[in-house]
JSON list of C-alpha atoms in Angstrom, two decimals:
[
{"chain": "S", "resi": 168, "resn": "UNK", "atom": "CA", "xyz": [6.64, -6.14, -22.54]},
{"chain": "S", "resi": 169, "resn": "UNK", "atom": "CA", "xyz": [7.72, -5.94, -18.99]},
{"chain": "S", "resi": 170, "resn": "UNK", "atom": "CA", "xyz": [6.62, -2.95, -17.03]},
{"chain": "S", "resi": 171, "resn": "UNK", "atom": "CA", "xyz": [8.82, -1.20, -15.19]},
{"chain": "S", "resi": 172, "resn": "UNK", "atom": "CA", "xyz": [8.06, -1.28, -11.11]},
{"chain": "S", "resi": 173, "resn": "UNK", "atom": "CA", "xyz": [9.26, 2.04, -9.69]},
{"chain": "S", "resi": 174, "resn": "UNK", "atom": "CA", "xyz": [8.86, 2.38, -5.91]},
{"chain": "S", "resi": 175, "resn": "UNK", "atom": "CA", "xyz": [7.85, 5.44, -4.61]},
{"chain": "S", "resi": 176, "resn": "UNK", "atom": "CA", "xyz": [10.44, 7.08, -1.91]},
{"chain": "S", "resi": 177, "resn": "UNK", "atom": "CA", "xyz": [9.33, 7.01, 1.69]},
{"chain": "S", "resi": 178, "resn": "UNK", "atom": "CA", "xyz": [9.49, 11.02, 1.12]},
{"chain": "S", "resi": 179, "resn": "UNK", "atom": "CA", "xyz": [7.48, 11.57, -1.49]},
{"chain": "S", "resi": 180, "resn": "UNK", "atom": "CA", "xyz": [4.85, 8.64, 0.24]},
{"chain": "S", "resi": 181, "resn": "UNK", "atom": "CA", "xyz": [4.57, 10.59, 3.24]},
{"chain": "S", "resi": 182, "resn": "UNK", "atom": "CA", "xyz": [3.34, 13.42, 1.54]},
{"chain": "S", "resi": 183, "resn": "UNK", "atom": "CA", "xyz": [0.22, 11.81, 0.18]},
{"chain": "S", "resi": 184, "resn": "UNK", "atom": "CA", "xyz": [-3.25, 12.47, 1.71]},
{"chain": "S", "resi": 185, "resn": "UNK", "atom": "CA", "xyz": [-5.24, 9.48, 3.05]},
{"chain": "S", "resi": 186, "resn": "UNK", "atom": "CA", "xyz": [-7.53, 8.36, 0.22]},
{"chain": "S", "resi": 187, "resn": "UNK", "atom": "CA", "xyz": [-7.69, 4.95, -0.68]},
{"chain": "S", "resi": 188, "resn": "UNK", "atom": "CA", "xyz": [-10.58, 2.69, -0.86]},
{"chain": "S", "resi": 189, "resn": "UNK", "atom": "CA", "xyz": [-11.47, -0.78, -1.71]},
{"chain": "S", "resi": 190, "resn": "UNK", "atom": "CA", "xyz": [-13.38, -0.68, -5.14]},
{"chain": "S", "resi": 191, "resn": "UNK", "atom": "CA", "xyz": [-15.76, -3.49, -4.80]},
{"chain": "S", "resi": 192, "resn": "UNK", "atom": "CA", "xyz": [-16.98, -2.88, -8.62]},
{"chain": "S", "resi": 193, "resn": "UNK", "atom": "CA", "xyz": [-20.32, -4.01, -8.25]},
{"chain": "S", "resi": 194, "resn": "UNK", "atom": "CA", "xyz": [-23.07, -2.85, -11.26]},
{"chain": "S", "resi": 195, "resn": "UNK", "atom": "CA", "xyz": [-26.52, -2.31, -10.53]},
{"chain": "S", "resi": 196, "resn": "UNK", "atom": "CA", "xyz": [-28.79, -4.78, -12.13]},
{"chain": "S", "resi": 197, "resn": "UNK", "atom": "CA", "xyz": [-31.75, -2.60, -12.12]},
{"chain": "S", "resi": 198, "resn": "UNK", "atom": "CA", "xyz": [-34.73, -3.81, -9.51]},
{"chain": "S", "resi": 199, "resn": "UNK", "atom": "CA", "xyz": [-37.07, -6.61, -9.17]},
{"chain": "S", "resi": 200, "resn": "UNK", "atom": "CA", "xyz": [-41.42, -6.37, -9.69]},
{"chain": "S", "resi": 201, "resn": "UNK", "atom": "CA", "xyz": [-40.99, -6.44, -5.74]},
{"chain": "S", "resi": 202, "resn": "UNK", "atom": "CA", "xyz": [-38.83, -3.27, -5.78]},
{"chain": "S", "resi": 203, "resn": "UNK", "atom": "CA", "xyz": [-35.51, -5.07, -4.78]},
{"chain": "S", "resi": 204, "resn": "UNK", "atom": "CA", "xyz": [-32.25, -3.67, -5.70]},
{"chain": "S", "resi": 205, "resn": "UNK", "atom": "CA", "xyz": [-29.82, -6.18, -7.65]},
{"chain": "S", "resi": 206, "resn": "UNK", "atom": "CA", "xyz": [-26.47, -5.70, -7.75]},
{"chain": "S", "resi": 207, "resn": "UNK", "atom": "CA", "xyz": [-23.71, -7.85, -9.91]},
{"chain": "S", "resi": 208, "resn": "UNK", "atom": "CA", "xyz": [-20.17, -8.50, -9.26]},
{"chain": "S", "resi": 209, "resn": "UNK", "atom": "CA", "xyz": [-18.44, -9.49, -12.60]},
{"chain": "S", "resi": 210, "resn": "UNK", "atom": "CA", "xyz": [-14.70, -8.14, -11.91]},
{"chain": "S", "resi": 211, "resn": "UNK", "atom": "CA", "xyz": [-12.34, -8.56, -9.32]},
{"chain": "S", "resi": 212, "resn": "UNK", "atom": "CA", "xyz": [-12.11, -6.27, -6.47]},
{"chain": "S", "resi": 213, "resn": "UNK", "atom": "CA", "xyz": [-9.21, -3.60, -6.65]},
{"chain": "S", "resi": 214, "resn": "UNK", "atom": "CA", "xyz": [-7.74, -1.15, -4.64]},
{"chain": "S", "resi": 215, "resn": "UNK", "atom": "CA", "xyz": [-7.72, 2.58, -5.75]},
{"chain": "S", "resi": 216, "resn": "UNK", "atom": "CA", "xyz": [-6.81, 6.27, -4.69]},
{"chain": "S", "resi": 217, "resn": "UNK", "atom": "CA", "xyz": [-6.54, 9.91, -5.68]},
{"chain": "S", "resi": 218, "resn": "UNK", "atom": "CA", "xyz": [-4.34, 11.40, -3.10]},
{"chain": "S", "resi": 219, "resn": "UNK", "atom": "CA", "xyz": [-2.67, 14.15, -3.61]},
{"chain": "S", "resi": 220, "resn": "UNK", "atom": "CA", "xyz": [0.44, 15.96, -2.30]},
{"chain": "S", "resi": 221, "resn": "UNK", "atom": "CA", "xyz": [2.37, 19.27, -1.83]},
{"chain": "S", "resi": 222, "resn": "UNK", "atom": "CA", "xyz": [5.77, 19.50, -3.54]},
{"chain": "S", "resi": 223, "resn": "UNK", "atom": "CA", "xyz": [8.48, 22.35, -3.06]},
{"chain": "S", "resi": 224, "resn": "UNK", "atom": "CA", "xyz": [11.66, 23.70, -5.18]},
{"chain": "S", "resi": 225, "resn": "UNK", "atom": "CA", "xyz": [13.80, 20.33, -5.91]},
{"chain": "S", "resi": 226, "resn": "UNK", "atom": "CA", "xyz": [10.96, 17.79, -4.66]},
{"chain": "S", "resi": 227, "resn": "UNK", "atom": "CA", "xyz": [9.33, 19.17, -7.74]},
{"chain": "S", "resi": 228, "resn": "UNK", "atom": "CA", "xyz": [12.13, 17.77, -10.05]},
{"chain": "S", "resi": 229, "resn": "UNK", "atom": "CA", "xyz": [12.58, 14.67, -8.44]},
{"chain": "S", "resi": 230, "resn": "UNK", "atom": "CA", "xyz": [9.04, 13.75, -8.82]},
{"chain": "S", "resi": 231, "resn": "UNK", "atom": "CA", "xyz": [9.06, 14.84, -12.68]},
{"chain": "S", "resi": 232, "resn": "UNK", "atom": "CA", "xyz": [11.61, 12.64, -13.02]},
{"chain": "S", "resi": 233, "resn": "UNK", "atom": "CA", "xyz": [9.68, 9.65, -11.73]},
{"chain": "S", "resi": 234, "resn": "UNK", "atom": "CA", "xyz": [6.78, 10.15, -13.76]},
{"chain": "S", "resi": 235, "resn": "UNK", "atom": "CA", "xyz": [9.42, 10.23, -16.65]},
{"chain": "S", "resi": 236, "resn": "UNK", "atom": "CA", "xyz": [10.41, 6.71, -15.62]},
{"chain": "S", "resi": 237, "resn": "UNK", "atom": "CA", "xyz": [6.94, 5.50, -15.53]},
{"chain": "S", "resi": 238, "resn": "UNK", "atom": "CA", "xyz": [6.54, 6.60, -19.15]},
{"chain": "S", "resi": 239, "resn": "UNK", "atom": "CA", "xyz": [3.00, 7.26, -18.85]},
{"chain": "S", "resi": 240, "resn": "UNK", "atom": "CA", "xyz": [0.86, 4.38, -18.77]},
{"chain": "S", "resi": 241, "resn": "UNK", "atom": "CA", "xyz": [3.38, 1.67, -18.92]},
{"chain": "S", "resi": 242, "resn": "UNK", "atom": "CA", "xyz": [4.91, 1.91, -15.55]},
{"chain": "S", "resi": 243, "resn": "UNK", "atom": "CA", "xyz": [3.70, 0.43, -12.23]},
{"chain": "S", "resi": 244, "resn": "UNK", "atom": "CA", "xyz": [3.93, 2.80, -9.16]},
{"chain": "S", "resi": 245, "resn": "UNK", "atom": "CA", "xyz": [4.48, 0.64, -5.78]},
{"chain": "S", "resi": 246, "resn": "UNK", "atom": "CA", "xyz": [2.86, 2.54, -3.24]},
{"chain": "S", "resi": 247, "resn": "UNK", "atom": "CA", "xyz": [2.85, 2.32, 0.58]},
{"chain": "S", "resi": 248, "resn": "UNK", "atom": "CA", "xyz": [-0.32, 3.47, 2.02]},
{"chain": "S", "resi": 249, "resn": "UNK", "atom": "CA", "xyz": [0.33, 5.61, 4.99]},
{"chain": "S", "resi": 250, "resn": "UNK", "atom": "CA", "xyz": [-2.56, 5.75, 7.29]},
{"chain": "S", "resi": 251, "resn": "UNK", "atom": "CA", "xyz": [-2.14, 8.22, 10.38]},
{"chain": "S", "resi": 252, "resn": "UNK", "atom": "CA", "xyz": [-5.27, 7.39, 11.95]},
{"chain": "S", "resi": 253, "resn": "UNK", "atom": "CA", "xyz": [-5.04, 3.63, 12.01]},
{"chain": "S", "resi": 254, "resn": "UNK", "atom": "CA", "xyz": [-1.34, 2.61, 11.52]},
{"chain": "S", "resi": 255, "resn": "UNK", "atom": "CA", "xyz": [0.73, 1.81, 14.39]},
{"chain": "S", "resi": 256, "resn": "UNK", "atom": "CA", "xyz": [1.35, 3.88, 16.93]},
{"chain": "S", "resi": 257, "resn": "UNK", "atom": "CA", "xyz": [5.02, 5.17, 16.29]},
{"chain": "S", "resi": 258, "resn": "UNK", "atom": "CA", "xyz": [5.27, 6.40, 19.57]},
{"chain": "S", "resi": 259, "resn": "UNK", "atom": "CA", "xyz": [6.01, 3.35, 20.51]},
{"chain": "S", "resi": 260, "resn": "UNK", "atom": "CA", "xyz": [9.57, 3.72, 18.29]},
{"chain": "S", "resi": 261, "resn": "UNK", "atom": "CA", "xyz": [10.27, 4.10, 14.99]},
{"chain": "S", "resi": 262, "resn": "UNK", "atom": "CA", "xyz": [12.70, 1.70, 13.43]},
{"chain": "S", "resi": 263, "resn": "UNK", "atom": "CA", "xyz": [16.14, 2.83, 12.12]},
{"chain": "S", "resi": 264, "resn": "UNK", "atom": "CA", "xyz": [17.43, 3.05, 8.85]},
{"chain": "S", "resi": 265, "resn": "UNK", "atom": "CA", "xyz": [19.71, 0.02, 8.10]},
{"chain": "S", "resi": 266, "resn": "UNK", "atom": "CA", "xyz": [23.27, 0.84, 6.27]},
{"chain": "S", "resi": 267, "resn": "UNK", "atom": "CA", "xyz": [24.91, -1.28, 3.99]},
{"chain": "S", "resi": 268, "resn": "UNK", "atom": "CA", "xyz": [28.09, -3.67, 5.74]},
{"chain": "S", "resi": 269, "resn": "UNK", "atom": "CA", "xyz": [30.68, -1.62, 7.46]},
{"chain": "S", "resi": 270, "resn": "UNK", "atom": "CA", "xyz": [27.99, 1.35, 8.01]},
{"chain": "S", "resi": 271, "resn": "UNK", "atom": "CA", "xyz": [28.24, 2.54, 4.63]},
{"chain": "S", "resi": 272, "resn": "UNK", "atom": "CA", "xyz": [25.09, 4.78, 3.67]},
{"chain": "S", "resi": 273, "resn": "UNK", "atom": "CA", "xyz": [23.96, 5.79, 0.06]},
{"chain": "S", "resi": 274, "resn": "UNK", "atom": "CA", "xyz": [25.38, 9.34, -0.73]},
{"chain": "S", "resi": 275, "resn": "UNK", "atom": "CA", "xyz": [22.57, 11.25, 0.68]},
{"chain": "S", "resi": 276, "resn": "UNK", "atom": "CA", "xyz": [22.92, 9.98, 4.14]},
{"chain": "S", "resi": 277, "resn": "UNK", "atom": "CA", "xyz": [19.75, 7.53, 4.26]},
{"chain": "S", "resi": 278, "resn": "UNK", "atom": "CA", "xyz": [20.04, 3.86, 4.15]},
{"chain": "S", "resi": 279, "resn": "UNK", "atom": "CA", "xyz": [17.46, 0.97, 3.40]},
{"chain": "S", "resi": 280, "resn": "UNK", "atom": "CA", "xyz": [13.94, 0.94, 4.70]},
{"chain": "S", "resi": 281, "resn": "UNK", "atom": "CA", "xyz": [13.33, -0.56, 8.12]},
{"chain": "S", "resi": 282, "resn": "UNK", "atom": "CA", "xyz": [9.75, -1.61, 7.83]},
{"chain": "S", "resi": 283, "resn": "UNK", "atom": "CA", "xyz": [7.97, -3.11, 10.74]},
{"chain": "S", "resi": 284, "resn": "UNK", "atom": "CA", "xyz": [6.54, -6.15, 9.98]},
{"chain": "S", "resi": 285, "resn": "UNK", "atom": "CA", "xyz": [4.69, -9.07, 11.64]},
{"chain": "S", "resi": 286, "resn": "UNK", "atom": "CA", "xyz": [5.56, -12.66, 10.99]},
{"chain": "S", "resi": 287, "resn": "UNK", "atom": "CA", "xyz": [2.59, -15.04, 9.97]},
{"chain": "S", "resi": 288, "resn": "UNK", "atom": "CA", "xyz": [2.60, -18.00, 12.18]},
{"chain": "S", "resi": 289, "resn": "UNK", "atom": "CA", "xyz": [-0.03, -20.02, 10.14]},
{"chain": "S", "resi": 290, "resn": "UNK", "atom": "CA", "xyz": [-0.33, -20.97, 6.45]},
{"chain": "S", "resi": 291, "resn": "UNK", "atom": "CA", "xyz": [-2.89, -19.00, 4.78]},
{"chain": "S", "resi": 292, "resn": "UNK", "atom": "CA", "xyz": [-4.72, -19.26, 1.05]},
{"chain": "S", "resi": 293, "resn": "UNK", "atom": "CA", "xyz": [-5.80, -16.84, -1.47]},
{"chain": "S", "resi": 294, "resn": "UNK", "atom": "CA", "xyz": [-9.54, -16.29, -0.30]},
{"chain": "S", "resi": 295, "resn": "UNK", "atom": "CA", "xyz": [-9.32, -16.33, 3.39]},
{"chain": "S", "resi": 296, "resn": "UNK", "atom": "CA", "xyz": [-10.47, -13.71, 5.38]},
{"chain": "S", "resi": 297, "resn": "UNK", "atom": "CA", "xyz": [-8.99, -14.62, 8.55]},
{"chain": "S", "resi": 298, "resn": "UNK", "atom": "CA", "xyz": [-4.91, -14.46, 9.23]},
{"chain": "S", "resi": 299, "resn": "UNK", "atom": "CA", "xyz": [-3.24, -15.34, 12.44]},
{"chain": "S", "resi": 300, "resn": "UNK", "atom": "CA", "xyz": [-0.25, -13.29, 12.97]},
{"chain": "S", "resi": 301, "resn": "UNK", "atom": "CA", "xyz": [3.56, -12.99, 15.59]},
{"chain": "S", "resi": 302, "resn": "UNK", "atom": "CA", "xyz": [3.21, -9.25, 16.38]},
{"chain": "S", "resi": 303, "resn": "UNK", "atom": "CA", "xyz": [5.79, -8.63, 19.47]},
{"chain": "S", "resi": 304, "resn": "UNK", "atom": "CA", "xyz": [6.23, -4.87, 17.18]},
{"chain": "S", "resi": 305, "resn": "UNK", "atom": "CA", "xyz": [5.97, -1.11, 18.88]},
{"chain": "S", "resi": 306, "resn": "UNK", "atom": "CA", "xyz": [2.66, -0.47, 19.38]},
{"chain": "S", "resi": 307, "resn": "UNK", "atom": "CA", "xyz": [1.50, -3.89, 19.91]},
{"chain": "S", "resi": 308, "resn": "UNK", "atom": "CA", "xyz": [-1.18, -5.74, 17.92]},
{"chain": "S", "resi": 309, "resn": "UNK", "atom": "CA", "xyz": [-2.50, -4.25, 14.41]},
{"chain": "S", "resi": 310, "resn": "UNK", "atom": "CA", "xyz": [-6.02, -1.39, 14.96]},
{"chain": "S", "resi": 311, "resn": "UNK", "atom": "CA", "xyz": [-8.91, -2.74, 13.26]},
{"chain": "S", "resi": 312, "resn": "UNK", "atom": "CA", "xyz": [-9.17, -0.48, 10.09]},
{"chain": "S", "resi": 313, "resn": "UNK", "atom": "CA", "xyz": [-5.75, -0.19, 9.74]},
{"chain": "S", "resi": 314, "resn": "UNK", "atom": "CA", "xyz": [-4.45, -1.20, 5.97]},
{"chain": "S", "resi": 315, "resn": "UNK", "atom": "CA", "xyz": [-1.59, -4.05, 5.64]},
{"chain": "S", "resi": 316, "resn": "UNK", "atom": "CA", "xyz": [-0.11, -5.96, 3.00]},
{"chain": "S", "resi": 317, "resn": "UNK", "atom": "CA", "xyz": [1.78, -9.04, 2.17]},
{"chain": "S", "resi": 318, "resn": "UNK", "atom": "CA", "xyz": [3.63, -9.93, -1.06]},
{"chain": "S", "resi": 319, "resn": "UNK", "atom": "CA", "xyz": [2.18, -6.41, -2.79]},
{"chain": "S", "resi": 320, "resn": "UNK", "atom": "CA", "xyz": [-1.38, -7.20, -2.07]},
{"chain": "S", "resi": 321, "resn": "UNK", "atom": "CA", "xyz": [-3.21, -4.71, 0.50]},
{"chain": "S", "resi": 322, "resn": "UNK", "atom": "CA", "xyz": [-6.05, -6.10, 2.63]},
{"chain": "S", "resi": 323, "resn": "UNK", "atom": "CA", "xyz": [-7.68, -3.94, 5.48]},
{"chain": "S", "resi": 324, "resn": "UNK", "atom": "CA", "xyz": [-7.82, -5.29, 9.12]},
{"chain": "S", "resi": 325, "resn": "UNK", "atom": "CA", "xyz": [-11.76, -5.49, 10.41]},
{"chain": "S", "resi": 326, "resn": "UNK", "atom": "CA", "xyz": [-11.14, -7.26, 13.97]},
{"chain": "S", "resi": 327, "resn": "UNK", "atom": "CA", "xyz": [-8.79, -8.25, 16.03]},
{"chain": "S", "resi": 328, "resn": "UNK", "atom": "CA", "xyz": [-8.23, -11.55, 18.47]},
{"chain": "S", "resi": 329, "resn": "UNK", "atom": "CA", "xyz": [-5.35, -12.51, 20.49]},
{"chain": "S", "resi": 330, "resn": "UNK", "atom": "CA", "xyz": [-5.28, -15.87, 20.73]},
{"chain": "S", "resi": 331, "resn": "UNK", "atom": "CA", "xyz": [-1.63, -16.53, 22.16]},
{"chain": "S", "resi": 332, "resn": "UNK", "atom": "CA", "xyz": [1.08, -14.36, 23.99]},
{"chain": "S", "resi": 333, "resn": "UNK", "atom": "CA", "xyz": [1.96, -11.77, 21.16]},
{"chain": "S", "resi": 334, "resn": "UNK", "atom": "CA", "xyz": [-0.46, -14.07, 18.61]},
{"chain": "S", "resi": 335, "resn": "UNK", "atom": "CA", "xyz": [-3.14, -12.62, 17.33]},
{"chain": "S", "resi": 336, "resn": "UNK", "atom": "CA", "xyz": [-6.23, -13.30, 14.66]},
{"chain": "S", "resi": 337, "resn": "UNK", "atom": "CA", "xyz": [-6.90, -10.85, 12.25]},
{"chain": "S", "resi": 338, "resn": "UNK", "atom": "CA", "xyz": [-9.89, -11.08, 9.46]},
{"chain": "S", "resi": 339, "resn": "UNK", "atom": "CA", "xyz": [-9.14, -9.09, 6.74]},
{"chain": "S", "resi": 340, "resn": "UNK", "atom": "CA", "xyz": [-11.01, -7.27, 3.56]},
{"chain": "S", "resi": 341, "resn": "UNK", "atom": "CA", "xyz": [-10.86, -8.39, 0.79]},
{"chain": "S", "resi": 342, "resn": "UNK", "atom": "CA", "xyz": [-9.71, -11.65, 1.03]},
{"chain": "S", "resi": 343, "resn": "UNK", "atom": "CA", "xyz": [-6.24, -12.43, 0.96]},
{"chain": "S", "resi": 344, "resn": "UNK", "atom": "CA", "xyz": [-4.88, -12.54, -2.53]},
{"chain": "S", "resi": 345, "resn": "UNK", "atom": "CA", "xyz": [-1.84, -14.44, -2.27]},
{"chain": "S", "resi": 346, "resn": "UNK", "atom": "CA", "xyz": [-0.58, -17.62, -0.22]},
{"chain": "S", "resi": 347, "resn": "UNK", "atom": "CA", "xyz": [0.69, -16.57, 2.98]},
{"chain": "S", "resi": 348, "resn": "UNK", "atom": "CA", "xyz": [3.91, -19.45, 4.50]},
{"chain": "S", "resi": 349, "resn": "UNK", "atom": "CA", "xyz": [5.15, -19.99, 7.68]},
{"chain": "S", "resi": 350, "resn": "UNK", "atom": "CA", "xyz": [7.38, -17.45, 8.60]},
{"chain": "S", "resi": 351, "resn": "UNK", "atom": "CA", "xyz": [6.16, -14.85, 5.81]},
{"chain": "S", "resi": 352, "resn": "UNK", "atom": "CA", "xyz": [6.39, -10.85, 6.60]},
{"chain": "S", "resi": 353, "resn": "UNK", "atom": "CA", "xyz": [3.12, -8.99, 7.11]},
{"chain": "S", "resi": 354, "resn": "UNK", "atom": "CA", "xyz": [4.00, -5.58, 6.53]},
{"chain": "S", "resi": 355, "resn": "UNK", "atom": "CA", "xyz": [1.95, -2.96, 8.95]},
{"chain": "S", "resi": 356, "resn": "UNK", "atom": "CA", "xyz": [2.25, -0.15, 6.45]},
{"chain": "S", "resi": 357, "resn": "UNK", "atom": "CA", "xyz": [0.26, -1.33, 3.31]},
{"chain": "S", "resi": 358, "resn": "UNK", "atom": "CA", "xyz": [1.84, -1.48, 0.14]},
{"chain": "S", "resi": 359, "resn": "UNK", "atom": "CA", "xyz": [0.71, -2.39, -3.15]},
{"chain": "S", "resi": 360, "resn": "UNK", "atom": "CA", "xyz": [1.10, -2.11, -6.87]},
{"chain": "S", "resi": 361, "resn": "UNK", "atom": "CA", "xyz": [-0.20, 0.92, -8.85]},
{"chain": "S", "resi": 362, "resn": "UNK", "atom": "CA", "xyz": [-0.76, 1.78, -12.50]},
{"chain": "S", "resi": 363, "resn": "UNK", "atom": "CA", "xyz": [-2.09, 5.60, -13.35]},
{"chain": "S", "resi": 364, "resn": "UNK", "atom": "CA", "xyz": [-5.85, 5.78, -14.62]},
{"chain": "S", "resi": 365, "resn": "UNK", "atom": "CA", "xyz": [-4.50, 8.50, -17.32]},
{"chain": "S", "resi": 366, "resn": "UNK", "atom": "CA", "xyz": [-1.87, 9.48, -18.79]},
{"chain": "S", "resi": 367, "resn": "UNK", "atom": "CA", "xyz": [-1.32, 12.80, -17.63]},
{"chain": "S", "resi": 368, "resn": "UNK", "atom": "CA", "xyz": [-1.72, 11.62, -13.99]},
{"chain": "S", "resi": 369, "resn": "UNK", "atom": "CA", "xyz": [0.60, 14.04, -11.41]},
{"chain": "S", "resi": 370, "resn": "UNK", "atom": "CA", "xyz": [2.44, 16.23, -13.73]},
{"chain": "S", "resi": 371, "resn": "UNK", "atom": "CA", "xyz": [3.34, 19.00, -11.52]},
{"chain": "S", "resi": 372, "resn": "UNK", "atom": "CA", "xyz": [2.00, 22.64, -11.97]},
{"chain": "S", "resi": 373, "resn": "UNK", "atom": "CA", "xyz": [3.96, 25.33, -10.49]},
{"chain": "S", "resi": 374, "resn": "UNK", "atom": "CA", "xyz": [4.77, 29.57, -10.81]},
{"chain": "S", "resi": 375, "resn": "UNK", "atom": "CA", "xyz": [7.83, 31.25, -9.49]},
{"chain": "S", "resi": 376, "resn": "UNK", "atom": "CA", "xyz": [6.74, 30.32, -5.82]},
{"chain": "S", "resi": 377, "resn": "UNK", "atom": "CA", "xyz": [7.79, 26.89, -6.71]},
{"chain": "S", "resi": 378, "resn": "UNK", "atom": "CA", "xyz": [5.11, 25.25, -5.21]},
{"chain": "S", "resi": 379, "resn": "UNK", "atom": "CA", "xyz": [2.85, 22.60, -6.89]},
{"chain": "S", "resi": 380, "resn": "UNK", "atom": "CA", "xyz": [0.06, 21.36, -5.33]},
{"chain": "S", "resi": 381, "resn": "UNK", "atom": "CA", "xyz": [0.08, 17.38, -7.36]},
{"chain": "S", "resi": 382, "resn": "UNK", "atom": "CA", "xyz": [-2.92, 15.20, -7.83]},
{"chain": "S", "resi": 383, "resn": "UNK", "atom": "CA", "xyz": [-2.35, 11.19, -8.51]},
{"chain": "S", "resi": 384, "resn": "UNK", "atom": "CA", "xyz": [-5.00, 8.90, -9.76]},
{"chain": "S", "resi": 385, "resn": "UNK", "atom": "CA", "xyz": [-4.15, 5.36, -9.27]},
{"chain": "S", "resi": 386, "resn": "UNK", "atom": "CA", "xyz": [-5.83, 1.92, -9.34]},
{"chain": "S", "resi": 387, "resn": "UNK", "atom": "CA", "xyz": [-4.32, -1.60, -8.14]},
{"chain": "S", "resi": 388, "resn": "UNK", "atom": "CA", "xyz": [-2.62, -3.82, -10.82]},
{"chain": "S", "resi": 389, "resn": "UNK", "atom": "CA", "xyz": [-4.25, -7.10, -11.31]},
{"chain": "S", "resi": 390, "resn": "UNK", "atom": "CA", "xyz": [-2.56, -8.98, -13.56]},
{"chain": "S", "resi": 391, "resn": "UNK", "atom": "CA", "xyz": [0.93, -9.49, -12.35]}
]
């Protein structure tokens, strides 16, 4: 059966609480005669989170009704991981919505998504650790910590090396997941693909103040 994909709006993603976290899913092995600690690594890495959000009045229906199209377990949540310690610095300028042609916008007044992206100016393999990227974007190159994706996949930046005029190195954990072309969009705002870890995950609570206070529990999809 195909799983439905259902995108999380940038309004409802900029509610969530930093928590994410590269699960390396290493098991202890017990230790040696010589006291040393072994540890195995039988599964693929994976991304997860529990972050949680704040919902009032309407937001609450609107989110009940994207759990609904989720249908529990079945769906996959795609999830852009909003860092406000090590993104970019937006100060620099945020980019503007984009309307459809003829500056027609959807009926609520927004338009698409105008993500900031760098363009990869080297040809890169599933395993490397190491990308070199074009990143004449506000705020200049990426911060080392700051989480990135390309094609779904999320990989965090740990250093930084400008090697050309607006060309920079970045090594990334974990390794990079999926091949990376000429010319291919490096997205600074991570973003990845999500199933809930139960079945119940983020149905909203809530009294006549009309507040719920939502907790998500999500970990990355591997098989795609």
């Amino acid at each position: 059966m195909q799983r439905p994909i259902i995108d999380i709006p940038p309004d409802f993603a900029g509610k969530l609480n930093m928590n994410w976290d590269i699960e390396w899913r290493g098991q202890s092995a017990g230790d040696t005669n010589l006291g040393v600690t072994r540890t195995t690594y039988n599964a693929f890495p994976r991304w997860v989170g529990e972050p949680a959000m704040v919902l009032v009045h309407s937001e609450i229906a609107k989110w009940r009704a994207l759990r609904a199209r989720a249908q529990g377990l079945v769906g996959i949540y795609r999830v852009r991981i909003l860092d406000p310690v090590a993104a970019i610095d937006y100060a620099a300028g945020t980019p503007a919505p984009i309307p459809f042609d003829g500056d027609i916008w959807f009926d609520d007044g927004t338009g698409f998504e105008n993500d900031l992206a760098a363009f990869a100016v080297k040809a890169a393999n599933p395993g490397a650790t190491t990308i070199r990227l074009y990143c004449e974007t506000p705020g200049g190159p990426p911060n080392i910590g700051q989480i990135m994706s390309h094609d779904d996949w999320p990989f965090m930046v740990t250093a930084v090396r400008q090697v050309g005029t607006w060309i920079f190195d970045c090594d990334i954990q974990m390794p990079l997941r999926s091949t990376i072309r000429y010319g291919d969009l490096v997205y600074w705002e991570g973003r990845g693909l999500f199933e809930a870890a139960e079945e119940g995950m983020g149905n909203p609570t809530y009294a006549a103040s009309r507040v719920s206070q939502v907790s998500l529990s999500f970990r990355e999809v591997l098989n795609r």
